[in-house]
Short mmCIF file of C-alpha atoms in Angstrom, two decimals:
data_model
loop_
_atom_site.label_atom_id
_atom_site.label_comp_id
_atom_site.label_asym_id
_atom_site.label_seq_id
_atom_site.Cartn_x
_atom_site.Cartn_y
_atom_site.Cartn_z
CA UNK G 1 -85.42 176.28 -51.06
CA UNK G 2 -82.49 174.78 -49.15
CA UNK G 3 -80.31 172.22 -50.91
CA UNK G 4 -76.90 170.58 -50.57
CA UNK G 5 -74.64 170.37 -53.61
CA UNK G 6 -71.08 169.86 -54.75
CA UNK G 7 -69.35 172.39 -56.98
CA UNK G 8 -65.98 170.69 -57.43
CA UNK G 9 -65.62 166.95 -57.96
CA UNK G 10 -62.88 164.78 -56.50
CA UNK G 11 -62.64 166.36 -53.05
CA UNK G 12 -62.48 164.02 -50.04
CA UNK G 13 -65.57 164.11 -47.80
CA UNK G 14 -63.50 165.61 -44.98
CA UNK G 15 -63.02 168.75 -47.09
CA UNK G 16 -65.76 171.29 -46.19
CA UNK G 17 -65.97 172.25 -49.89
CA UNK G 18 -66.92 168.70 -50.96
CA UNK G 19 -70.60 169.33 -50.12
CA UNK G 20 -72.02 172.78 -49.39
CA UNK G 21 -75.34 174.28 -48.32
CA UNK G 22 -76.98 176.37 -51.07
CA UNK G 23 -80.29 178.07 -51.89
CA UNK G 24 -82.12 177.13 -55.12
CA UNK G 25 -85.39 177.91 -56.85
CA UNK G 26 -88.30 175.56 -56.28
CA UNK G 27 -88.73 173.08 -59.18
CA UNK G 28 -91.80 172.97 -61.44
CA UNK G 29 -93.24 169.52 -62.27
CA UNK G 30 -93.38 168.15 -65.81
CA UNK G 31 -96.30 166.14 -67.24
CA UNK G 32 -95.81 162.94 -65.17
CA UNK G 33 -93.80 164.48 -62.33
CA UNK G 34 -94.60 164.71 -58.67
CA UNK G 35 -93.19 167.65 -56.76
CA UNK G 36 -92.32 166.13 -53.40
CA UNK G 37 -91.54 168.00 -50.18
CA UNK G 38 -88.63 165.94 -48.80
CA UNK G 39 -88.78 164.74 -45.19
CA UNK G 40 -86.01 162.13 -45.02
CA UNK G 41 -83.22 160.85 -47.27
CA UNK G 42 -80.71 158.01 -47.33
CA UNK G 43 -77.14 158.01 -48.62
CA UNK G 44 -75.83 155.44 -51.13
CA UNK G 45 -72.45 154.59 -52.68
CA UNK G 46 -73.63 156.11 -55.97
CA UNK G 47 -73.81 159.49 -54.19
CA UNK G 48 -70.12 159.33 -53.32
CA UNK G 49 -69.15 158.05 -56.77
CA UNK G 50 -70.87 160.97 -58.50
CA UNK G 51 -69.44 163.53 -56.06
CA UNK G 52 -65.94 162.18 -56.57
CA UNK G 53 -65.99 161.42 -60.26
CA UNK G 54 -68.45 163.61 -62.17
CA UNK G 55 -67.21 167.12 -63.06
CA UNK G 56 -69.78 169.91 -62.86
CA UNK G 57 -69.77 173.55 -63.94
CA UNK G 58 -72.69 174.54 -61.72
CA UNK G 59 -73.73 173.38 -58.23
CA UNK G 60 -75.03 169.82 -58.60
CA UNK G 61 -77.59 168.43 -56.16
CA UNK G 62 -77.25 164.68 -55.79
CA UNK G 63 -78.96 162.00 -53.66
CA UNK G 64 -81.24 159.15 -54.75
CA UNK G 65 -83.36 157.92 -51.85
CA UNK G 66 -86.14 159.95 -50.28
CA UNK G 67 -89.43 160.01 -48.43
CA UNK G 68 -91.78 162.96 -48.63
CA UNK G 69 -95.23 164.35 -49.27
CA UNK G 70 -96.60 165.11 -52.73
CA UNK G 71 -97.07 168.87 -52.95
CA UNK G 72 -98.20 169.22 -56.58
CA UNK G 73 -98.46 167.04 -59.69
CA UNK G 74 -98.05 167.33 -63.44
CA UNK G 75 -101.10 167.29 -65.74
CA UNK G 76 -100.70 163.63 -66.78
CA UNK G 77 -100.14 162.13 -63.31
CA UNK G 78 -102.49 159.21 -62.58
CA UNK G 79 -101.22 157.39 -59.49
CA UNK G 80 -100.92 160.13 -56.84
CA UNK G 81 -102.38 163.41 -55.67
CA UNK G 82 -101.23 166.20 -53.32
CA UNK G 83 -100.95 165.02 -49.74
CA UNK G 84 -99.87 161.45 -50.56
CA UNK G 85 -96.79 160.13 -48.74
CA UNK G 86 -94.30 158.52 -51.14
CA UNK G 87 -90.85 156.96 -51.25
CA UNK G 88 -88.56 156.75 -54.26
CA UNK G 89 -84.99 156.72 -55.59
CA UNK G 90 -85.42 158.94 -58.64
CA UNK G 91 -83.18 159.14 -61.71
CA UNK G 92 -79.46 159.84 -61.86
CA UNK G 93 -79.84 162.25 -64.80
CA UNK G 94 -82.10 164.61 -62.79
CA UNK G 95 -81.40 166.76 -59.71
CA UNK G 96 -81.31 164.64 -56.58
CA UNK G 97 -83.05 164.65 -53.24
CA UNK G 98 -80.51 166.57 -51.12
CA UNK G 99 -83.07 169.38 -51.23
CA UNK G 100 -86.27 170.55 -49.57
CA UNK G 101 -88.24 169.74 -52.74
CA UNK G 102 -87.54 167.42 -55.68
CA UNK G 103 -89.24 166.24 -58.86
CA UNK G 104 -89.75 162.53 -59.52
CA UNK G 105 -91.64 160.67 -62.24
CA UNK G 106 -94.65 158.89 -60.76
CA UNK G 107 -93.73 155.70 -62.65
CA UNK G 108 -90.70 155.18 -60.39
CA UNK G 109 -92.42 156.18 -57.15
CA UNK G 110 -94.18 154.08 -54.51
CA UNK G 111 -96.45 154.79 -51.57
CA UNK G 112 -94.58 155.06 -48.29
CA UNK G 113 -95.11 151.98 -46.08
CA UNK G 114 -97.68 152.91 -43.44
CA UNK G 115 -95.92 151.02 -40.66
CA UNK G 116 -92.56 152.81 -41.02
CA UNK G 117 -91.57 156.31 -39.98
CA UNK G 118 -89.92 158.61 -42.50
CA UNK G 119 -86.35 157.66 -41.64
CA UNK G 120 -87.08 153.93 -41.72
CA UNK G 121 -88.79 154.21 -45.09
CA UNK G 122 -86.06 156.39 -46.64
CA UNK G 123 -83.58 153.53 -46.20
CA UNK G 124 -85.39 151.33 -48.71
CA UNK G 125 -86.12 152.59 -52.25
CA UNK G 126 -82.83 152.51 -54.21
CA UNK G 127 -81.58 149.30 -52.66
CA UNK G 128 -84.98 147.65 -52.94
CA UNK G 129 -85.21 148.41 -56.65
CA UNK G 130 -81.65 147.18 -57.16
CA UNK G 131 -82.18 143.97 -55.19
CA UNK G 132 -85.55 143.21 -56.82
CA UNK G 133 -84.18 143.72 -60.32
CA UNK G 134 -81.12 141.57 -59.54
CA UNK G 135 -83.22 138.64 -58.36
CA UNK G 136 -86.25 138.73 -60.62
CA UNK G 137 -85.18 140.63 -63.76
CA UNK G 138 -81.44 139.96 -64.21
CA UNK G 139 -81.20 136.42 -62.77
CA UNK G 140 -84.83 135.67 -63.74
CA UNK G 141 -85.45 133.64 -60.60
CA UNK G 142 -89.21 133.05 -60.41
CA UNK G 143 -91.07 134.08 -57.30
CA UNK G 144 -91.50 130.96 -55.21
CA UNK G 145 -88.72 129.25 -57.18
CA UNK G 146 -85.17 128.23 -56.37
CA UNK G 147 -85.92 125.15 -54.25
CA UNK G 148 -82.76 123.12 -53.68
CA UNK G 149 -80.52 125.87 -55.11
CA UNK G 150 -78.03 128.18 -53.40
CA UNK G 151 -77.55 131.93 -53.82
CA UNK G 152 -74.23 133.43 -52.68
CA UNK G 153 -74.35 137.18 -51.96
CA UNK G 154 -70.88 138.74 -51.74
CA UNK G 155 -70.79 141.85 -49.53
CA UNK G 156 -74.26 141.14 -48.18
CA UNK G 157 -74.28 143.39 -45.09
CA UNK G 158 -74.51 146.72 -46.93
CA UNK G 159 -77.61 148.49 -48.16
CA UNK G 160 -78.43 146.35 -51.20
CA UNK G 161 -77.47 143.09 -49.50
CA UNK G 162 -79.60 143.88 -46.46
CA UNK G 163 -82.79 144.00 -48.52
CA UNK G 164 -81.70 141.36 -51.04
CA UNK G 165 -81.31 138.73 -48.32
CA UNK G 166 -84.82 139.49 -47.10
CA UNK G 167 -86.42 139.42 -50.55
CA UNK G 168 -84.72 136.12 -51.39
CA UNK G 169 -85.90 134.57 -48.12
CA UNK G 170 -89.45 135.89 -48.34
CA UNK G 171 -90.18 135.46 -52.05
CA UNK G 172 -88.06 132.49 -53.17
CA UNK G 173 -87.05 129.06 -51.91
CA UNK G 174 -83.33 129.71 -52.44
CA UNK G 175 -80.84 128.84 -49.72
CA UNK G 176 -79.22 132.23 -49.07
CA UNK G 177 -75.53 132.46 -48.16
CA UNK G 178 -74.21 135.93 -47.33
CA UNK G 179 -70.63 137.08 -46.89
CA UNK G 180 -69.48 139.47 -44.17
CA UNK G 181 -66.16 139.90 -42.39
CA UNK G 182 -66.98 141.29 -38.93
CA UNK G 183 -68.95 139.69 -36.09
CA UNK G 184 -71.50 142.52 -36.03
CA UNK G 185 -72.17 142.36 -39.78
CA UNK G 186 -72.36 138.58 -39.71
CA UNK G 187 -74.91 138.80 -36.88
CA UNK G 188 -76.87 141.40 -38.90
CA UNK G 189 -77.17 139.02 -41.85
CA UNK G 190 -78.43 136.22 -39.65
CA UNK G 191 -81.04 138.59 -38.22
CA UNK G 192 -82.20 139.38 -41.75
CA UNK G 193 -82.65 135.71 -42.56
CA UNK G 194 -79.46 134.44 -44.23
CA UNK G 195 -79.32 130.65 -43.97
CA UNK G 196 -75.53 130.80 -43.63
CA UNK G 197 -72.83 133.47 -43.39
CA UNK G 198 -69.22 133.10 -44.55
CA UNK G 199 -66.17 135.38 -44.35
CA UNK G 200 -65.12 137.01 -47.64
CA UNK G 201 -61.65 137.73 -46.22
CA UNK G 202 -61.04 134.01 -46.56
CA UNK G 203 -61.16 131.85 -49.67
CA UNK G 204 -64.78 131.76 -50.84
CA UNK G 205 -64.46 128.21 -52.12
CA UNK G 206 -62.94 127.02 -48.85
CA UNK G 207 -65.61 128.83 -46.85
CA UNK G 208 -68.34 127.24 -48.97
CA UNK G 209 -66.74 123.82 -48.51
CA UNK G 210 -66.69 124.42 -44.77
CA UNK G 211 -70.50 124.69 -44.76
CA UNK G 212 -70.90 121.74 -47.12
CA UNK G 213 -71.63 123.61 -50.37
CA UNK G 214 -69.31 122.53 -53.21
CA UNK G 215 -70.68 124.99 -55.82
CA UNK G 216 -73.52 127.47 -56.28
CA UNK G 217 -75.67 128.21 -59.34
CA UNK G 218 -76.12 131.91 -58.50
CA UNK G 219 -73.72 134.58 -57.23
CA UNK G 220 -74.60 138.23 -56.70
CA UNK G 221 -71.50 140.35 -56.11
CA UNK G 222 -72.23 143.74 -54.55
CA UNK G 223 -68.76 145.08 -53.80
CA UNK G 224 -65.05 144.42 -54.52
CA UNK G 225 -65.95 142.13 -57.42
CA UNK G 226 -62.45 142.45 -58.90
CA UNK G 227 -60.90 141.16 -55.67
CA UNK G 228 -63.16 138.10 -55.55
CA UNK G 229 -63.65 137.43 -59.25
CA UNK G 230 -61.41 134.36 -59.62
CA UNK G 231 -62.92 132.82 -56.49
CA UNK G 232 -66.44 133.56 -57.71
CA UNK G 233 -65.76 131.85 -61.04
CA UNK G 234 -64.39 128.84 -59.17
CA UNK G 235 -67.37 128.75 -56.78
CA UNK G 236 -69.98 128.88 -59.55
CA UNK G 237 -71.45 125.63 -60.82
CA UNK G 238 -71.30 124.95 -64.58
CA UNK G 239 -73.95 126.99 -66.42
CA UNK G 240 -74.26 129.24 -63.38
CA UNK G 241 -75.03 132.94 -63.24
CA UNK G 242 -73.08 135.93 -61.92
CA UNK G 243 -74.79 139.29 -61.35
CA UNK G 244 -73.01 142.41 -60.16
CA UNK G 245 -73.55 146.10 -59.49
CA UNK G 246 -70.14 147.60 -58.69
CA UNK G 247 -67.53 149.07 -61.02
CA UNK G 248 -64.42 146.92 -61.45
CA UNK G 249 -61.75 148.69 -63.48
CA UNK G 250 -61.79 145.82 -65.97
CA UNK G 251 -63.65 142.54 -66.11
CA UNK G 252 -62.29 139.74 -68.28
CA UNK G 253 -65.22 137.61 -69.43
CA UNK G 254 -63.04 134.81 -70.82
CA UNK G 255 -62.81 132.85 -67.52
CA UNK G 256 -66.60 132.42 -67.74
CA UNK G 257 -66.43 130.46 -71.01
CA UNK G 258 -65.23 127.05 -69.79
CA UNK G 259 -68.22 126.64 -67.48
CA UNK G 260 -70.67 128.46 -69.82
CA UNK G 261 -71.32 131.01 -67.08
CA UNK G 262 -73.55 134.00 -67.77
CA UNK G 263 -72.87 137.58 -66.68
CA UNK G 264 -75.63 140.03 -65.68
CA UNK G 265 -75.22 143.74 -64.96
CA UNK G 266 -77.71 145.63 -62.82
CA UNK G 267 -78.05 149.40 -62.96
CA UNK G 268 -81.29 150.48 -61.30
CA UNK G 269 -81.28 153.82 -63.12
CA UNK G 270 -81.49 152.14 -66.56
CA UNK G 271 -85.28 152.19 -66.77
CA UNK G 272 -85.79 155.89 -65.88
CA UNK G 273 -82.73 157.16 -67.78
CA UNK G 274 -83.78 155.42 -71.00
CA UNK G 275 -87.53 155.86 -70.36
CA UNK G 276 -88.04 152.16 -71.12
CA UNK G 277 -91.56 150.93 -71.95
CA UNK G 278 -91.56 148.93 -68.69
CA UNK G 279 -90.41 151.85 -66.54
CA UNK G 280 -93.58 151.53 -64.45
CA UNK G 281 -92.23 148.22 -63.09
CA UNK G 282 -90.30 150.27 -60.51
CA UNK G 283 -93.53 151.82 -59.27
CA UNK G 284 -95.11 148.38 -59.10
CA UNK G 285 -92.26 146.77 -57.18
CA UNK G 286 -92.07 149.63 -54.67
CA UNK G 287 -95.81 149.30 -54.06
CA UNK G 288 -95.38 145.54 -53.62
CA UNK G 289 -92.55 145.96 -51.13
CA UNK G 290 -94.57 148.55 -49.18
CA UNK G 291 -97.24 145.86 -48.81
CA UNK G 292 -94.62 143.33 -47.65
CA UNK G 293 -93.31 145.81 -45.09
CA UNK G 294 -96.78 146.56 -43.77
CA UNK G 295 -97.46 142.81 -43.53
CA UNK G 296 -94.37 142.42 -41.33
CA UNK G 297 -92.45 140.32 -43.86
CA UNK G 298 -89.75 142.90 -44.74
CA UNK G 299 -87.99 145.16 -42.23
CA UNK G 300 -86.23 148.46 -42.72
CA UNK G 301 -82.51 148.32 -43.43
CA UNK G 302 -81.77 151.55 -41.56
CA UNK G 303 -78.33 151.24 -39.99
CA UNK G 304 -77.54 154.72 -38.63
CA UNK G 305 -79.43 158.02 -38.30
CA UNK G 306 -77.13 161.00 -38.88
CA UNK G 307 -79.48 163.80 -37.87
CA UNK G 308 -80.87 166.60 -39.97
CA UNK G 309 -80.21 167.11 -43.66
CA UNK G 310 -77.31 169.54 -44.11
CA UNK G 311 -73.87 169.59 -45.70
CA UNK G 312 -71.92 168.78 -42.54
CA UNK G 313 -73.98 165.70 -41.74
CA UNK G 314 -73.90 164.54 -45.37
CA UNK G 315 -70.11 164.89 -45.52
CA UNK G 316 -69.91 162.63 -42.47
CA UNK G 317 -72.25 160.12 -44.11
CA UNK G 318 -70.17 160.12 -47.31
CA UNK G 319 -67.05 159.45 -45.27
CA UNK G 320 -68.62 156.37 -43.69
CA UNK G 321 -69.82 155.07 -47.05
CA UNK G 322 -66.33 155.52 -48.51
CA UNK G 323 -64.78 153.67 -45.56
CA UNK G 324 -66.57 150.50 -46.66
CA UNK G 325 -67.70 149.71 -43.11
CA UNK G 326 -71.35 150.81 -43.21
CA UNK G 327 -73.94 148.31 -42.00
CA UNK G 328 -77.35 148.86 -43.56
CA UNK G 329 -78.31 152.38 -44.64
CA UNK G 330 -77.38 155.86 -43.38
CA UNK G 331 -80.41 158.14 -43.09
CA UNK G 332 -80.89 161.87 -42.44
CA UNK G 333 -84.17 163.58 -41.63
CA UNK G 334 -85.62 167.10 -41.76
CA UNK G 335 -84.17 170.48 -42.67
#
């Protein structure tokens, strides 16, 4: 089968050796695996981080967002059968979806939303899982809760923020404030339902004061946390909560003590990598979001379609991700 891999880490995406087209053997499903014929994929920051930072001795296929059709199943599979259309992110410790076929555990797979095409659906899984777990597992905000409280989302116009804003608006009563620095990304957040949008190039506390919000009980920081950390601590109300997903070089927790602030990490691969007893929660939340999409309550976060799935187009997608200017998700479709 066709696949796209990297063989040498650390190369810039402009280097034609950073991602290359290869031929691999078709995978064979394990007991709870689905073998999925891939039709569309999306690109995420984790793809670029692994390509840049993880050494490999053999060609490594990455990519953790896909839509496809179940071709065969393992002997213990209960939720799906051949012919079903599914969407999923997969697990970072298994070969990724930059390939014509991939294996994924059924417990982290959802049915593809019926009302979306393949490209539109491929934009959703990884960021949806991340956003859902941030809101409902890490911050423990109850569905339907949050009335009278503010949520500040730093870097809200990217992939995770684009679905997080929607989930918070649709499933909680939080007042959602997103940050974005360009007119087009600010407009995007308003389209997705943010109650207010502020500019993270300015002082966060001053921007919040400008819209009449002296402090917030919840902050979710999706990018450049180290750059905004002092401002975030200042903006948080006493006994507030900070959740984050990016990788600051260091993070000093001591500034959180005076206000009794709590810190929450989100890594959406934790459940599948550690095979946690509640791993099936990712299947359940993907199924739930598919229902929300089909009911017209959640929209795709597709930002740009980069054409067919090959090394050249993926290198271009990685370059845009690394530029930090992507709006929504970058999707590729077909081999």
